[in-house]
CSV table of C-alpha atoms and ligand atoms in Angstrom, one decimal:
chain,number,residue,atom,x,y,z
A,1,MET,CA,0.0,0.0,0.0
A,2,SER,CA,1.4,3.4,-1.0
A,3,SER,CA,1.7,6.3,1.4
A,4,ALA,CA,-1.0,8.0,-0.5
A,5,ASP,CA,-3.5,5.6,1.1
A,6,THR,CA,-2.5,6.1,4.7
A,7,VAL,CA,-3.4,8.6,7.3
A,8,ALA,CA,-1.0,11.6,7.3
A,9,ASP,CA,-1.0,15.3,7.6
A,10,GLN,CA,-3.4,17.1,5.3
A,11,LYS,CA,-5.6,14.1,4.9
A,12,VAL,CA,-9.3,14.2,5.8
A,13,VAL,CA,-10.0,11.1,7.7
A,14,THR,CA,-13.5,9.8,8.4
A,15,ILE,CA,-13.9,7.6,11.4
A,16,HIS,CA,-16.4,5.7,13.4
A,17,TYR,CA,-15.5,5.9,17.1
A,18,THR,CA,-16.6,5.0,20.6
A,19,LEU,CA,-15.0,6.6,23.6
A,20,THR,CA,-15.3,5.0,27.0
A,21,ASN,CA,-13.8,5.7,30.4
A,22,ASP,CA,-11.9,3.4,32.8
A,23,ALA,CA,-15.2,2.2,34.1
A,24,GLY,CA,-16.3,1.1,30.7
A,25,GLU,CA,-19.0,3.7,30.4
A,26,THR,CA,-19.6,5.2,27.0
A,27,LEU,CA,-18.8,8.9,26.9
A,28,ASP,CA,-19.2,9.6,23.3
A,29,SER,CA,-19.8,7.5,20.2
A,30,SER,CA,-20.6,7.9,16.5
A,31,ASP,CA,-22.7,4.7,16.7
A,32,GLY,CA,-26.0,5.3,15.0
A,33,ASN,CA,-24.8,8.6,13.6
A,34,ASP,CA,-22.8,9.6,10.6
A,35,PRO,CA,-19.1,9.0,11.0
A,36,MET,CA,-16.9,11.9,12.0
A,37,ALA,CA,-14.4,13.6,9.7
A,38,TYR,CA,-11.3,15.3,10.9
A,39,LEU,CA,-8.3,16.9,9.3
A,40,HIS,CA,-5.1,15.0,10.3
A,41,GLY,CA,-2.3,17.1,11.7
A,42,ALA,CA,-4.6,20.0,12.6
A,43,HIS,CA,-5.3,19.0,16.2
A,44,ASN,CA,-9.0,18.4,15.6
A,45,ILE,CA,-8.8,15.4,17.8
A,46,VAL,CA,-6.8,14.7,21.0
A,47,PRO,CA,-3.0,14.2,20.3
A,48,GLY,CA,-2.8,10.7,21.7
A,49,LEU,CA,-5.4,9.5,19.2
A,50,GLU,CA,-4.1,11.5,16.3
A,51,SER,CA,-0.6,10.0,16.6
A,52,GLU,CA,-2.0,6.5,16.8
A,53,LEU,CA,-4.0,7.0,13.6
A,54,ALA,CA,-1.0,8.1,11.6
A,55,GLY,CA,0.0,5.6,9.0
A,56,LYS,CA,-3.3,3.6,9.2
A,57,SER,CA,-5.6,2.8,6.2
A,58,VAL,CA,-9.2,2.5,5.4
A,59,GLY,CA,-10.7,-0.5,7.1
A,60,ASP,CA,-8.2,-0.5,9.9
A,61,GLU,CA,-9.7,-0.8,13.4
A,62,LEU,CA,-7.8,0.2,16.4
A,63,GLN,CA,-8.2,0.4,20.2
A,64,VAL,CA,-6.2,3.1,21.8
A,65,VAL,CA,-5.9,4.1,25.5
A,66,VAL,CA,-4.9,7.7,25.7
A,67,ALA,CA,-3.5,9.0,29.0
A,68,PRO,CA,-4.8,12.4,30.3
A,69,ALA,CA,-1.6,14.3,29.2
A,70,ASP,CA,-2.2,13.2,25.6
A,71,GLY,CA,-6.0,13.6,25.9
A,72,TYR,CA,-7.9,16.4,27.6
A,73,GLY,CA,-5.1,17.3,30.0
A,74,VAL,CA,-4.2,16.5,33.6
A,75,ARG,CA,-6.8,17.9,36.0
A,76,VAL,CA,-5.7,21.0,37.9
A,77,PRO,CA,-7.3,21.7,41.2
A,78,GLN,CA,-7.9,25.4,41.1
A,79,MET,CA,-11.2,27.1,40.3
A,80,LEU,CA,-11.0,30.6,38.9
A,81,GLU,CA,-13.2,33.6,39.6
A,82,VAL,CA,-14.4,35.9,36.9
A,83,GLU,CA,-16.5,39.0,37.3
A,84,ARG,CA,-20.1,38.4,36.1
A,85,SER,CA,-19.8,41.8,34.3
A,86,SER,CA,-17.1,40.4,32.0
A,87,PHE,CA,-19.8,38.2,30.4
A,88,PRO,CA,-22.6,39.7,28.2
A,89,GLU,CA,-25.4,40.8,30.4
A,90,ASP,CA,-28.0,38.7,28.7
A,91,ALA,CA,-25.8,35.5,28.6
A,92,GLU,CA,-27.4,32.6,30.4
A,93,LEU,CA,-24.5,31.1,32.4
A,94,VAL,CA,-25.1,27.4,33.0
A,95,GLN,CA,-22.9,24.8,34.5
A,96,GLY,CA,-20.7,23.1,32.0
A,97,MET,CA,-21.0,25.9,29.5
A,98,GLN,CA,-17.7,26.4,27.6
A,99,PHE,CA,-16.3,29.8,26.7
A,100,VAL,CA,-13.0,31.1,25.6
A,101,ALA,CA,-11.0,33.7,27.6
A,102,GLU,CA,-8.2,35.8,26.4
A,103,THR,CA,-5.2,35.5,28.7
A,104,GLU,CA,-1.5,36.3,28.7
A,105,ASP,CA,-1.1,32.7,27.4
A,106,GLY,CA,-3.5,33.3,24.5
A,107,MET,CA,-7.0,32.0,24.2
A,108,VAL,CA,-7.9,29.4,26.7
A,109,PRO,CA,-11.1,27.4,27.1
A,110,LEU,CA,-12.9,27.6,30.4
A,111,TRP,CA,-16.0,25.9,31.7
A,112,ILE,CA,-18.6,27.5,34.0
A,113,ASP,CA,-19.0,25.9,37.3
A,114,HIS,CA,-21.5,28.1,39.1
A,115,VAL,CA,-22.5,31.7,39.6
A,116,ASP,CA,-22.3,33.3,43.0
A,117,GLY,CA,-23.6,36.8,43.1
A,118,ASP,CA,-21.4,39.0,40.9
A,119,LYS,CA,-18.7,36.3,40.7
A,120,VAL,CA,-18.6,33.4,38.2
A,121,HIS,CA,-16.6,30.4,39.3
A,122,VAL,CA,-15.0,28.8,36.3
A,123,ASP,CA,-13.1,25.6,35.9
A,124,PRO,CA,-10.0,25.5,33.7
A,125,ASN,CA,-10.4,21.7,33.3
A,126,HIS,CA,-12.0,20.1,30.3
A,127,PRO,CA,-14.8,17.9,31.6
A,128,LEU,CA,-12.8,14.9,30.6
A,129,ALA,CA,-9.5,16.2,32.0
A,130,GLY,CA,-7.7,13.6,34.2
A,131,GLU,CA,-9.6,10.7,32.4
A,132,ASN,CA,-7.9,7.9,30.5
A,133,LEU,CA,-9.7,7.8,27.2
A,134,HIS,CA,-10.4,4.4,25.7
A,135,PHE,CA,-11.0,4.8,22.0
A,136,LYS,CA,-12.3,2.2,19.6
A,137,VAL,CA,-11.9,3.6,16.1
A,138,SER,CA,-12.4,2.3,12.6
A,139,ILE,CA,-11.3,4.2,9.5
A,140,VAL,CA,-14.1,4.6,7.0
A,141,GLU,CA,-12.8,7.0,4.4
A,142,LEU,CA,-9.6,8.8,3.6
A,143,ARG,CA,-8.9,11.6,1.1
A,144,ASP,CA,-6.6,14.5,0.5
A,145,ALA,CA,-7.8,17.8,2.1
A,146,THR,CA,-8.6,20.7,-0.1
A,147,ALA,CA,-6.5,23.9,0.1
A,148,GLU,CA,-9.5,25.6,1.8
A,149,GLU,CA,-9.8,22.9,4.4
A,150,ILE,CA,-6.1,23.1,5.1
A,151,GLU,CA,-6.4,26.9,5.5
A,152,HIS,CA,-9.4,26.5,7.8
A,153,GLY,CA,-7.8,23.7,9.8
A,154,HIS,CA,-10.9,21.5,9.6
A,155,PRO,CA,-12.7,19.4,7.0
A,156,HIS,CA,-15.8,20.5,5.1
A,157,GLY,CA,-18.7,18.4,3.8
A,158,PRO,CA,-20.2,15.3,5.3
A,159,GLY,CA,-19.0,14.7,8.8
A,160,GLY,CA,-17.1,18.0,8.9
A,161,HIS,CA,-17.9,21.7,9.1
A,162,ASP,CA,-20.9,23.0,7.2
A,163,HIS,CA,-20.5,26.7,6.5
B,1,LIG,ZN1,-14.1,25.8,7.2
Protein backbone atom coordinates (compact mmCIF):
# COMPACT_ATOMS: atom_id res chain seq x y z
CA MET A 1 0.00 0.00 0.00
CA SER A 2 1.41 3.37 -0.97
CA SER A 3 1.73 6.25 1.44
CA ALA A 4 -1.04 8.04 -0.49
CA ASP A 5 -3.48 5.59 1.06
CA THR A 6 -2.47 6.05 4.67
CA VAL A 7 -3.35 8.60 7.31
CA ALA A 8 -0.96 11.57 7.26
CA ASP A 9 -0.99 15.33 7.63
CA GLN A 10 -3.36 17.15 5.27
CA LYS A 11 -5.61 14.11 4.88
CA VAL A 12 -9.28 14.21 5.78
CA VAL A 13 -9.97 11.06 7.74
CA THR A 14 -13.49 9.82 8.38
CA ILE A 15 -13.87 7.56 11.39
CA HIS A 16 -16.43 5.75 13.45
CA TYR A 17 -15.48 5.87 17.08
CA THR A 18 -16.58 4.97 20.58
CA LEU A 19 -15.04 6.62 23.61
CA THR A 20 -15.29 4.95 27.01
CA ASN A 21 -13.77 5.72 30.39
CA ASP A 22 -11.90 3.43 32.78
CA ALA A 23 -15.22 2.15 34.14
CA GLY A 24 -16.31 1.10 30.65
CA GLU A 25 -19.02 3.74 30.43
CA THR A 26 -19.58 5.19 26.98
CA LEU A 27 -18.82 8.92 26.94
CA ASP A 28 -19.23 9.56 23.25
CA SER A 29 -19.83 7.52 20.15
CA SER A 30 -20.61 7.89 16.48
CA ASP A 31 -22.72 4.70 16.66
CA GLY A 32 -26.04 5.30 15.01
CA ASN A 33 -24.81 8.59 13.58
CA ASP A 34 -22.77 9.58 10.60
CA PRO A 35 -19.06 8.98 11.01
CA MET A 36 -16.91 11.95 12.01
CA ALA A 37 -14.43 13.61 9.69
CA TYR A 38 -11.28 15.32 10.94
CA LEU A 39 -8.26 16.94 9.34
CA HIS A 40 -5.15 15.02 10.31
CA GLY A 41 -2.31 17.11 11.73
CA ALA A 42 -4.61 20.03 12.62
CA HIS A 43 -5.31 19.03 16.23
CA ASN A 44 -9.00 18.43 15.56
CA ILE A 45 -8.77 15.39 17.84
CA VAL A 46 -6.77 14.68 20.98
CA PRO A 47 -3.01 14.25 20.31
CA GLY A 48 -2.81 10.71 21.72
CA LEU A 49 -5.41 9.48 19.25
CA GLU A 50 -4.12 11.49 16.30
CA SER A 51 -0.62 10.03 16.64
CA GLU A 52 -1.97 6.46 16.77
CA LEU A 53 -4.01 6.98 13.61
CA ALA A 54 -0.99 8.11 11.57
CA GLY A 55 -0.01 5.55 8.97
CA LYS A 56 -3.29 3.61 9.19
CA SER A 57 -5.56 2.79 6.23
CA VAL A 58 -9.24 2.53 5.38
CA GLY A 59 -10.72 -0.53 7.06
CA ASP A 60 -8.23 -0.51 9.91
CA GLU A 61 -9.68 -0.79 13.37
CA LEU A 62 -7.79 0.17 16.44
CA GLN A 63 -8.17 0.38 20.16
CA VAL A 64 -6.20 3.11 21.84
CA VAL A 65 -5.90 4.10 25.47
CA VAL A 66 -4.92 7.75 25.75
CA ALA A 67 -3.49 9.04 29.03
CA PRO A 68 -4.75 12.44 30.27
CA ALA A 69 -1.59 14.28 29.21
CA ASP A 70 -2.22 13.22 25.59
CA GLY A 71 -5.97 13.58 25.92
CA TYR A 72 -7.92 16.41 27.56
CA GLY A 73 -5.15 17.27 29.99
CA VAL A 74 -4.25 16.53 33.56
CA ARG A 75 -6.83 17.88 36.01
CA VAL A 76 -5.66 20.98 37.86
CA PRO A 77 -7.30 21.67 41.20
CA GLN A 78 -7.91 25.38 41.13
CA MET A 79 -11.16 27.06 40.31
CA LEU A 80 -11.01 30.58 38.93
CA GLU A 81 -13.24 33.56 39.62
CA VAL A 82 -14.39 35.86 36.90
CA GLU A 83 -16.50 38.98 37.30
CA ARG A 84 -20.07 38.44 36.13
CA SER A 85 -19.76 41.77 34.34
CA SER A 86 -17.14 40.37 31.99
CA PHE A 87 -19.84 38.24 30.39
CA PRO A 88 -22.57 39.68 28.19
CA GLU A 89 -25.41 40.79 30.44
CA ASP A 90 -28.01 38.67 28.67
CA ALA A 91 -25.83 35.55 28.55
CA GLU A 92 -27.36 32.63 30.40
CA LEU A 93 -24.51 31.11 32.39
CA VAL A 94 -25.12 27.44 33.03
CA GLN A 95 -22.87 24.80 34.52
CA GLY A 96 -20.67 23.06 32.00
CA MET A 97 -20.96 25.86 29.46
CA GLN A 98 -17.70 26.41 27.63
CA PHE A 99 -16.33 29.78 26.71
CA VAL A 100 -12.98 31.10 25.61
CA ALA A 101 -11.04 33.67 27.61
CA GLU A 102 -8.20 35.81 26.39
CA THR A 103 -5.23 35.51 28.75
CA GLU A 104 -1.51 36.26 28.71
CA ASP A 105 -1.05 32.71 27.39
CA GLY A 106 -3.45 33.27 24.52
CA MET A 107 -7.00 32.03 24.15
CA VAL A 108 -7.85 29.36 26.71
CA PRO A 109 -11.06 27.38 27.06
CA LEU A 110 -12.88 27.56 30.40
CA TRP A 111 -16.02 25.89 31.72
CA ILE A 112 -18.58 27.53 33.97
CA ASP A 113 -19.03 25.85 37.32
CA HIS A 114 -21.47 28.12 39.14
CA VAL A 115 -22.51 31.71 39.57
CA ASP A 116 -22.26 33.27 43.01
CA GLY A 117 -23.60 36.80 43.08
CA ASP A 118 -21.40 38.95 40.89
CA LYS A 119 -18.71 36.27 40.66
CA VAL A 120 -18.64 33.42 38.18
CA HIS A 121 -16.64 30.41 39.28
CA VAL A 122 -15.02 28.80 36.29
CA ASP A 123 -13.13 25.56 35.88
CA PRO A 124 -10.02 25.51 33.67
CA ASN A 125 -10.37 21.72 33.28
CA HIS A 126 -12.00 20.12 30.29
CA PRO A 127 -14.83 17.92 31.62
CA LEU A 128 -12.76 14.90 30.56
CA ALA A 129 -9.45 16.15 32.02
CA GLY A 130 -7.74 13.55 34.16
CA GLU A 131 -9.56 10.68 32.45
CA ASN A 132 -7.94 7.86 30.55
CA LEU A 133 -9.66 7.80 27.19
CA HIS A 134 -10.42 4.40 25.69
CA PHE A 135 -11.05 4.82 21.98
CA LYS A 136 -12.30 2.18 19.60
CA VAL A 137 -11.89 3.57 16.11
CA SER A 138 -12.44 2.32 12.59
CA ILE A 139 -11.33 4.23 9.53
CA VAL A 140 -14.15 4.62 7.03
CA GLU A 141 -12.75 6.98 4.43
CA LEU A 142 -9.57 8.81 3.57
CA ARG A 143 -8.93 11.61 1.10
CA ASP A 144 -6.64 14.54 0.46
CA ALA A 145 -7.76 17.78 2.10
CA THR A 146 -8.58 20.72 -0.14
CA ALA A 147 -6.52 23.90 0.07
CA GLU A 148 -9.49 25.59 1.75
CA GLU A 149 -9.76 22.87 4.38
CA ILE A 150 -6.06 23.13 5.14
CA GLU A 151 -6.40 26.90 5.48
CA HIS A 152 -9.40 26.54 7.82
CA GLY A 153 -7.82 23.73 9.81
CA HIS A 154 -10.89 21.48 9.57
CA PRO A 155 -12.74 19.38 7.01
CA HIS A 156 -15.83 20.48 5.12
CA GLY A 157 -18.69 18.40 3.79
CA PRO A 158 -20.23 15.26 5.29
CA GLY A 159 -19.05 14.68 8.85
CA GLY A 160 -17.14 17.97 8.86
CA HIS A 161 -17.95 21.66 9.08
CA ASP A 162 -20.92 22.98 7.20
CA HIS A 163 -20.46 26.67 6.46
ZN1 LIG B 1 -14.08 25.83 7.19
